[in-house]
Each structure stands twice: as structure tokens, then as C-alpha cells.
Amino acid sequence: MTGDSLSQPDLPQVSLSLFSHGLDLDATLTSGQSFSWRRGMDGRWRGWIEGRPCLVWSQGDALRAVGPGLTSAAVTTYFGLELPIREIFSSFPNDPWLDKARTFAPGLRILRQEPWETLCNFICSSLKQIVQIKQINHELRQVFGDAIDESLHSFPDASRLALATEARLRDCRLGFRARHLFVASQQIASSEISLERIAGLSTSEAREELMRVQGVGEKVANCILLFAYGRPEVFPIDVWVERVLRRLYFHDNPRVKHEKLRDFAESHFGPYRGYAQQFLFHWIRHDSKALIPEKKAAASRPRKKSSAPKPAQKAG
DNA sequence: ACCCAGGACTGAT
DNA sequence: ATCAGTCATGGG
């Protein structure tokens, strides 16, 4: 079980120290975009960058990373350290809710992950909690991945999962998602759909192509575009984000349709609305005071600022 | 026991 | 084109 089937060539250990630009690892790695990082007792995170195992942690203003074959370019791209975060923030609208969300975790960033694993993670995300998606990711690695050591396994590629059976996938707690993941693996392994080609398409074309994959609808496609293909303008609306939009932005219109929420987000949150979405998502899931019951919310809703987000005047 | 979870697919209108 | 029903499973 050790040694002969290692997928990792024997690369030299690399230790990096990069300027973190305010990156908050804890917020970023617990914000429901990646599912393979685990925090050790020492607060350091063990996970994967470009298919290689590594250890990352914050040290003052530095982001430290250690792992075999690691490059500063890989770490920089993965954590989005090259992106103009000040410009992203200044592009946000004047919006008290978004301000609260951003203040709650200003170091939250959007990762640029591998498309295949991200595709699998979000196919498995349907009606699953984040802790369960992490469990499924771990299970898929243990059962189908290559062993780096006893408890560390790479994520299986599409051709590997395509050789499995739906029943064996189902054993990884996948439930009804087993068929989706199985068919998706075959679609990718057979090159019926090319994840590499999608990188060169426009966002709308890429979304259309991703939705040809079994188990990928609009929301999952948007998550893949945002968290793997670096498209900051997509705004995934899951049950939590929909809840925020309804309660905080459309309080006066309880029957507003999903389509209207999508159109509002497109026009309201600016060109980096994917980041706005992620701040809102992380805020409502981790701040117990973010979403309070409706009647109290109405009482404590900010009123002073006249430039508050328009709560969708009159559903047209 | 009950409700919910980073939804997608299907078949009936 | 919209719309309810259905799909497994585990956490709280």
C-alpha cells in the first residue's frame, strides 16, 4: 500500500513565504468553496494545491506554505493573491448589509481550484451540508485516490471514477448523487466535455457547457465558474444566499421570484459580485446575529443611510 | 420524530 | 415555458 503506487514523483520539499494581502485562511477555508482542507491542532491547514499535498499557515503579514514541488506561482494563483483586492472592494455598491458581511471577515478570499475536483464537490453538494461534502470528498479520496501516506490520498481523476461502479460510489455516502457523479466522470473521461476547453470560453458559454454535465444545474455551474475558473462576476444563489436576498433586500415582497433575485444580484453588486456573494454567504452562516427573526430584523434594519440598497420597489 | 442541507431531474400542465 | 414531486443521507 505504500511506495509502489504513489502518484507523487519524489519532488523536493519547498518552503515559501508570500505577502498575504490580508488573507484570512480560517475564513477562506471554512467558507464552503473548498472541501479538502483540514486544520491541525496547531492551527495550520493541510490540503492540496495543484494536486500536491501542502501545509499552509499565516505568520504575521506572511502566508507560509510548505510542500513538495510547490511554487510561489501556484500558491499565488490558488489564493488569488495577485488580484486587486482593494479595487474589488471599491467596486462594491454602497450597501449596509454587504458592509456588515465584509467587516465580519475582511480577509475572506475566493480560491482558484482545480475544475475537476470542484465539479465533483459541487455535484455532491446538492441538499448536503458543508461538513457532509467534506466527508464525501475525504471518502472519495480514501476509496479511489492514490495514497501519499496512510491517511493522505489524492483526489481521483475522471478516468479513475469512470472505472468505478455506481454502487461503489453510493457507498461513499453519495445517495442519489452517485448516478450524477458516475455519469459525469464518464462524460469527462470520454472527452465528451472538456474542462480544459471551458477555460477559454466566455462565462455564459462556459456555463452552458458545464450544465451539459450530469448533475450540474445553474447553481452548481456558477459555483464551478467562481471557485475554479476565476470568473468573479458570477453570483451563485443557494438556499442561504436566497434567504439573505429575500429577507434583507426584498423584505417588502415575500413572493418575489427567484428570477427576480438573480436579476437584482446581477445589477446591484457590481462586476465582482461573486466576491460580494461569498462575503454574504460566509457572514450569514457564521454570524449568529446576521439573520434574526423577521420582526426584530425590521426593527433593527439600518435606516439612517439614504443610499441603502433599493429593496426592489414594487415587483413589476 | 421532525426539519433542513451551497439542487437537479423528471413528467405533467 | 413553468411547477410540483422525487431523489438518499446525516446533523441538529
Short mmCIF file of C-alpha atoms (C1' of nucleotides) in Angstrom, two decimals:
data_model
loop_
_atom_site.label_atom_id
_atom_site.label_comp_id
_atom_site.label_asym_id
_atom_site.label_seq_id
_atom_site.Cartn_x
_atom_site.Cartn_y
_atom_site.Cartn_z
CA MET A 1 0.00 0.00 0.00
CA THR A 2 2.98 2.29 0.34
CA GLY A 3 5.52 3.30 -2.19
CA ASP A 4 4.75 1.49 -5.40
CA SER A 5 1.60 3.30 -6.50
CA LEU A 6 2.45 6.80 -5.40
CA SER A 7 1.25 9.32 -7.93
CA GLN A 8 3.61 11.92 -6.48
CA PRO A 9 7.06 11.96 -8.00
CA ASP A 10 9.78 12.47 -5.45
CA LEU A 11 9.84 16.24 -5.53
CA PRO A 12 12.00 18.36 -3.25
CA GLN A 13 10.31 19.97 -0.29
CA VAL A 14 9.72 23.69 -0.89
CA SER A 15 9.11 26.31 1.80
CA LEU A 16 7.52 29.59 0.73
CA SER A 17 6.75 32.90 2.38
CA LEU A 18 4.48 35.25 0.45
CA PHE A 19 2.78 38.53 1.28
CA SER A 20 -0.75 37.54 2.24
CA HIS A 21 -2.53 40.80 1.31
CA GLY A 22 -4.74 40.34 4.38
CA LEU A 23 -5.80 36.78 3.53
CA ASP A 24 -7.74 35.10 6.38
CA LEU A 25 -7.09 31.38 5.98
CA ASP A 26 -9.66 30.31 8.56
CA ALA A 27 -12.46 32.29 6.94
CA THR A 28 -11.45 31.38 3.40
CA LEU A 29 -11.07 27.66 4.01
CA THR A 30 -14.31 27.35 6.01
CA SER A 31 -16.46 29.36 3.61
CA GLY A 32 -17.89 26.47 1.63
CA GLN A 33 -15.79 26.71 -1.51
CA SER A 34 -13.12 24.08 -0.79
CA PHE A 35 -13.73 20.77 0.95
CA SER A 36 -10.37 19.04 1.27
CA TRP A 37 -8.55 21.28 3.76
CA ARG A 38 -8.20 20.21 7.37
CA ARG A 39 -6.99 22.33 10.24
CA GLY A 40 -4.49 20.73 12.58
CA MET A 41 -4.23 21.24 16.30
CA ASP A 42 -1.54 23.86 15.67
CA GLY A 43 -3.94 25.90 13.53
CA ARG A 44 -2.11 25.08 10.32
CA TRP A 45 -4.06 23.87 7.31
CA ARG A 46 -3.28 20.68 5.41
CA GLY A 47 -4.63 20.40 1.91
CA TRP A 48 -3.84 20.36 -1.77
CA ILE A 49 -2.67 22.90 -4.35
CA GLU A 50 -2.49 21.81 -7.98
CA GLY A 51 -2.71 18.18 -6.96
CA ARG A 52 0.17 18.32 -4.49
CA PRO A 53 -0.14 18.00 -0.74
CA CYS A 54 0.91 21.01 1.28
CA LEU A 55 0.75 22.76 4.62
CA VAL A 56 -0.20 26.43 4.88
CA TRP A 57 -0.47 28.92 7.72
CA SER A 58 -0.40 32.63 8.44
CA GLN A 59 2.59 34.28 10.08
CA GLY A 60 2.04 37.97 10.59
CA ASP A 61 1.59 39.51 7.16
CA ALA A 62 3.03 36.43 5.50
CA LEU A 63 1.37 33.38 4.06
CA ARG A 64 3.64 30.41 4.67
CA ALA A 65 3.38 27.28 2.55
CA VAL A 66 5.36 24.05 2.63
CA GLY A 67 5.08 21.10 0.29
CA PRO A 68 6.83 19.00 -2.36
CA GLY A 69 7.17 20.76 -5.70
CA LEU A 70 5.30 23.82 -4.50
CA THR A 71 5.82 27.05 -6.47
CA SER A 72 5.06 30.61 -5.49
CA ALA A 73 3.07 30.97 -8.71
CA ALA A 74 0.85 28.04 -7.77
CA VAL A 75 0.17 29.36 -4.27
CA THR A 76 -0.38 32.90 -5.51
CA THR A 77 -2.90 31.77 -8.10
CA TYR A 78 -4.67 29.37 -5.75
CA PHE A 79 -5.30 32.01 -3.09
CA GLY A 80 -5.85 34.83 -5.57
CA LEU A 81 -3.00 36.86 -4.09
CA GLU A 82 -2.37 38.59 -7.42
CA LEU A 83 -5.90 40.00 -7.63
CA PRO A 84 -6.57 43.70 -6.90
CA ILE A 85 -8.50 43.24 -3.69
CA ARG A 86 -8.66 46.99 -2.97
CA GLU A 87 -10.17 47.55 -6.38
CA ILE A 88 -12.61 44.73 -5.79
CA PHE A 89 -13.74 46.29 -2.52
CA SER A 90 -14.07 49.76 -4.01
CA SER A 91 -16.22 48.32 -6.79
CA PHE A 92 -18.81 47.20 -4.26
CA PRO A 93 -22.03 49.22 -4.04
CA ASN A 94 -22.89 51.38 -1.06
CA ASP A 95 -24.76 48.66 0.81
CA PRO A 96 -25.03 48.37 4.62
CA TRP A 97 -25.60 44.60 4.50
CA LEU A 98 -22.60 43.98 2.30
CA ASP A 99 -20.58 46.29 4.56
CA LYS A 100 -21.53 44.19 7.58
CA ALA A 101 -20.65 40.99 5.74
CA ARG A 102 -17.28 42.33 4.63
CA THR A 103 -16.48 43.70 8.09
CA PHE A 104 -17.27 40.30 9.60
CA ALA A 105 -14.44 38.61 7.65
CA PRO A 106 -12.42 41.14 5.64
CA GLY A 107 -9.74 38.55 4.85
CA LEU A 108 -12.13 36.19 3.09
CA ARG A 109 -10.94 35.44 -0.46
CA ILE A 110 -12.11 33.35 -3.38
CA LEU A 111 -9.89 30.44 -4.31
CA ARG A 112 -8.95 29.26 -7.76
CA GLN A 113 -9.24 25.49 -7.51
CA GLU A 114 -8.92 22.62 -9.95
CA PRO A 115 -12.00 22.34 -12.17
CA TRP A 116 -12.42 18.57 -11.95
CA GLU A 117 -12.41 18.29 -8.16
CA THR A 118 -14.57 21.41 -7.89
CA LEU A 119 -17.02 19.89 -10.34
CA CYS A 120 -17.21 16.72 -8.24
CA ASN A 121 -17.55 18.61 -4.96
CA PHE A 122 -20.48 20.65 -6.17
CA ILE A 123 -22.20 17.74 -7.89
CA CYS A 124 -22.10 16.17 -4.43
CA SER A 125 -23.30 19.39 -2.78
CA SER A 126 -26.98 19.03 -3.68
CA LEU A 127 -29.01 19.00 -0.47
CA LYS A 128 -25.89 18.33 1.58
CA GLN A 129 -24.37 20.32 4.40
CA ILE A 130 -20.78 21.54 4.06
CA VAL A 131 -19.50 19.11 6.69
CA GLN A 132 -21.03 16.27 4.72
CA ILE A 133 -19.49 17.43 1.44
CA LYS A 134 -16.12 17.38 3.19
CA GLN A 135 -16.83 13.86 4.36
CA ILE A 136 -17.73 12.74 0.84
CA ASN A 137 -14.57 14.34 -0.57
CA HIS A 138 -12.49 12.51 2.02
CA GLU A 139 -14.28 9.24 1.30
CA LEU A 140 -13.74 9.53 -2.46
CA ARG A 141 -10.04 10.15 -1.84
CA GLN A 142 -9.70 7.20 0.52
CA VAL A 143 -11.51 4.76 -1.76
CA PHE A 144 -10.44 5.87 -5.24
CA GLY A 145 -7.39 8.11 -4.83
CA ASP A 146 -3.68 7.32 -4.77
CA ALA A 147 -2.10 7.01 -1.34
CA ILE A 148 0.52 9.59 -0.45
CA ASP A 149 0.68 8.08 3.00
CA GLU A 150 -1.72 6.17 5.20
CA SER A 151 -4.22 8.97 5.70
CA LEU A 152 -3.42 11.20 2.72
CA HIS A 153 -4.89 10.39 -0.67
CA SER A 154 -5.01 12.36 -3.90
CA PHE A 155 -8.36 13.16 -5.47
CA PRO A 156 -9.19 10.56 -8.15
CA ASP A 157 -9.26 11.83 -11.71
CA ALA A 158 -12.21 11.35 -14.05
CA SER A 159 -10.87 8.22 -15.70
CA ARG A 160 -10.43 6.63 -12.26
CA LEU A 161 -14.00 7.33 -11.17
CA ALA A 162 -15.31 6.26 -14.58
CA LEU A 163 -13.89 2.79 -13.87
CA ALA A 164 -15.86 2.55 -10.62
CA THR A 165 -19.46 1.46 -10.34
CA GLU A 166 -22.43 3.50 -9.26
CA ALA A 167 -22.84 1.17 -6.29
CA ARG A 168 -19.27 1.73 -5.09
CA LEU A 169 -19.79 5.49 -5.41
CA ARG A 170 -23.03 5.18 -3.49
CA ASP A 171 -21.08 3.60 -0.66
CA CYS A 172 -19.28 6.93 -0.23
CA ARG A 173 -22.47 8.42 1.27
CA LEU A 174 -23.45 9.87 -2.07
CA GLY A 175 -27.09 8.81 -2.12
CA PHE A 176 -28.89 9.86 -5.28
CA ARG A 177 -25.83 11.86 -6.31
CA ALA A 178 -23.93 8.64 -7.11
CA ARG A 179 -25.50 8.37 -10.56
CA HIS A 180 -24.74 12.01 -11.32
CA LEU A 181 -21.08 11.67 -10.35
CA PHE A 182 -20.73 8.38 -12.22
CA VAL A 183 -22.18 9.74 -15.46
CA ALA A 184 -20.24 12.99 -15.07
CA SER A 185 -16.99 11.03 -14.72
CA GLN A 186 -17.69 9.22 -17.97
CA GLN A 187 -18.59 12.45 -19.76
CA ILE A 188 -15.25 13.97 -18.74
CA ALA A 189 -13.14 10.81 -19.14
CA SER A 190 -14.51 10.25 -22.65
CA SER A 191 -13.75 13.89 -23.58
CA GLU A 192 -17.39 14.35 -24.49
CA ILE A 193 -16.93 17.50 -22.41
CA SER A 194 -13.54 19.15 -21.98
CA LEU A 195 -12.89 21.03 -18.77
CA GLU A 196 -9.75 22.49 -20.33
CA ARG A 197 -11.65 23.90 -23.27
CA ILE A 198 -14.17 25.56 -20.96
CA ALA A 199 -11.39 27.77 -19.59
CA GLY A 200 -11.23 29.53 -22.94
CA LEU A 201 -14.95 30.16 -23.32
CA SER A 202 -16.91 33.22 -22.33
CA THR A 203 -18.65 32.93 -18.98
CA SER A 204 -22.09 32.35 -20.47
CA GLU A 205 -20.75 29.80 -22.95
CA ALA A 206 -18.79 28.10 -20.18
CA ARG A 207 -21.89 27.94 -18.01
CA GLU A 208 -23.88 26.41 -20.85
CA GLU A 209 -21.18 23.80 -21.40
CA LEU A 210 -20.89 22.95 -17.70
CA MET A 211 -24.65 22.43 -17.49
CA ARG A 212 -24.34 19.63 -20.04
CA VAL A 213 -22.65 17.62 -17.30
CA GLN A 214 -24.98 15.27 -15.44
CA GLY A 215 -25.90 16.71 -12.06
CA VAL A 216 -24.87 20.26 -12.94
CA GLY A 217 -27.59 22.90 -12.97
CA GLU A 218 -27.30 26.66 -12.95
CA LYS A 219 -26.24 26.98 -9.32
CA VAL A 220 -23.56 24.28 -9.41
CA ALA A 221 -22.24 25.62 -12.72
CA ASN A 222 -21.93 29.07 -11.16
CA CYS A 223 -20.01 27.67 -8.19
CA ILE A 224 -17.55 25.98 -10.56
CA LEU A 225 -17.15 29.17 -12.60
CA LEU A 226 -16.50 31.22 -9.46
CA PHE A 227 -14.35 28.82 -7.43
CA ALA A 228 -12.40 27.10 -10.21
CA TYR A 229 -12.44 29.19 -13.37
CA GLY A 230 -11.83 32.57 -11.77
CA ARG A 231 -15.00 34.25 -13.03
CA PRO A 232 -15.68 36.86 -10.32
CA GLU A 233 -18.86 38.12 -11.98
CA VAL A 234 -20.97 35.02 -11.33
CA PHE A 235 -23.29 35.06 -8.33
CA PRO A 236 -24.34 31.58 -7.15
CA ILE A 237 -27.65 31.60 -5.31
CA ASP A 238 -28.02 28.70 -2.89
CA VAL A 239 -30.62 28.40 -0.15
CA TRP A 240 -28.59 30.66 2.18
CA VAL A 241 -27.95 33.43 -0.31
CA GLU A 242 -31.55 33.27 -1.46
CA ARG A 243 -32.61 33.63 2.15
CA VAL A 244 -30.42 36.72 2.59
CA LEU A 245 -31.70 38.31 -0.59
CA ARG A 246 -35.31 37.69 0.38
CA ARG A 247 -35.07 38.77 3.99
CA LEU A 248 -32.68 41.68 3.70
CA TYR A 249 -33.22 43.04 0.19
CA PHE A 250 -36.80 42.03 -0.65
CA HIS A 251 -38.44 42.18 2.73
CA ASP A 252 -41.41 44.06 1.30
CA ASN A 253 -42.01 41.50 -1.42
CA PRO A 254 -42.31 37.99 0.11
CA ARG A 255 -43.49 36.45 -3.16
CA VAL A 256 -40.57 37.67 -5.25
CA LYS A 257 -39.50 35.06 -7.77
CA HIS A 258 -36.06 33.50 -7.97
CA GLU A 259 -35.51 35.04 -11.40
CA LYS A 260 -36.00 38.50 -9.97
CA LEU A 261 -33.47 37.82 -7.23
CA ARG A 262 -30.97 36.74 -9.86
CA ASP A 263 -31.56 39.86 -11.95
CA PHE A 264 -31.24 42.06 -8.86
CA ALA A 265 -27.92 40.50 -7.88
CA GLU A 266 -26.60 40.88 -11.43
CA SER A 267 -27.25 44.60 -11.46
CA HIS A 268 -26.72 45.53 -7.82
CA PHE A 269 -23.46 44.00 -6.64
CA GLY A 270 -21.12 45.16 -9.39
CA PRO A 271 -18.54 43.45 -11.60
CA TYR A 272 -17.05 41.47 -8.69
CA ARG A 273 -20.42 40.28 -7.41
CA GLY A 274 -19.07 36.78 -6.88
CA TYR A 275 -16.98 38.16 -4.02
CA ALA A 276 -19.99 40.01 -2.62
CA GLN A 277 -21.91 36.75 -2.73
CA GLN A 278 -19.15 34.94 -0.83
CA PHE A 279 -18.99 37.60 1.89
CA LEU A 280 -22.75 37.43 2.35
CA PHE A 281 -22.75 33.64 2.39
CA HIS A 282 -19.98 33.38 4.97
CA TRP A 283 -21.49 36.11 7.12
CA ILE A 284 -24.97 34.63 7.44
CA ARG A 285 -23.60 31.17 8.12
CA HIS A 286 -21.10 32.17 10.80
CA ASP A 287 -22.57 35.25 12.49
CA SER A 288 -25.45 34.17 14.72
CA LYS A 289 -26.77 37.73 14.69
CA ALA A 290 -26.74 38.09 10.92
CA LEU A 291 -30.18 36.70 10.28
CA ILE A 292 -32.53 37.48 13.10
CA PRO A 293 -36.27 36.82 13.03
CA GLU A 294 -38.22 38.98 10.62
CA LYS A 295 -39.97 41.29 13.07
CA LYS A 296 -36.81 42.06 15.01
CA ALA A 297 -34.93 42.44 11.73
CA ALA A 298 -37.36 45.12 10.63
CA ALA A 299 -36.85 46.94 13.94
CA SER A 300 -33.04 46.90 13.71
CA ARG A 301 -32.72 47.46 9.99
CA PRO A 302 -30.46 50.41 9.24
CA ARG A 303 -32.43 53.49 8.26
CA LYS A 304 -30.05 56.41 8.53
CA LYS A 305 -28.31 55.85 5.23
CA SER A 306 -30.46 57.09 2.40
CA SER A 307 -28.27 55.25 -0.07
CA ALA A 308 -29.30 51.87 1.27
CA PRO A 309 -29.82 49.10 -1.30
CA LYS A 310 -33.10 49.55 -3.06
CA PRO A 311 -35.36 46.80 -1.74
CA ALA A 312 -36.83 46.17 -5.15
CA GLN A 313 -39.60 48.69 -5.29
CA LYS A 314 -42.81 47.03 -6.41
CA ALA A 315 -42.39 43.74 -8.17
CA GLY A 316 -43.06 44.63 -11.73
"C1'" DA B 1 -39.96 12.28 15.14
"C1'" DC B 2 -39.14 16.36 12.51
"C1'" DC B 3 -36.81 19.74 9.55
"C1'" DC B 4 -33.04 21.16 6.84
"C1'" DA B 5 -28.94 20.92 3.84
"C1'" DG B 6 -24.10 25.72 -1.15
"C1'" DG B 7 -30.20 21.32 -6.12
"C1'" DA B 8 -31.06 18.69 -10.28
"C1'" DC B 9 -34.06 15.99 -12.88
"C1'" DT B 10 -38.43 14.36 -14.44
"C1'" DG B 11 -43.04 14.47 -16.04
"C1'" DA B 12 -47.36 16.86 -16.09
"C1'" DT B 13 -49.59 21.23 -17.36
"C1'" DA C 1 -42.18 27.81 -20.55
"C1'" DT C 2 -43.38 26.96 -15.55
"C1'" DC C 3 -44.16 23.73 -11.48
"C1'" DA C 4 -44.71 20.24 -8.03
"C1'" DG C 5 -42.66 15.58 -6.80
"C1'" DT C 6 -38.88 12.97 -6.15
"C1'" DC C 7 -34.41 11.72 -5.30
"C1'" DA C 8 -30.73 9.47 -0.17
"C1'" DT C 9 -28.45 10.68 3.82
"C1'" DG C 10 -26.81 12.73 8.10
"C1'" DG C 11 -26.82 16.74 11.54
"C1'" DG C 12 -29.14 19.36 14.77
#
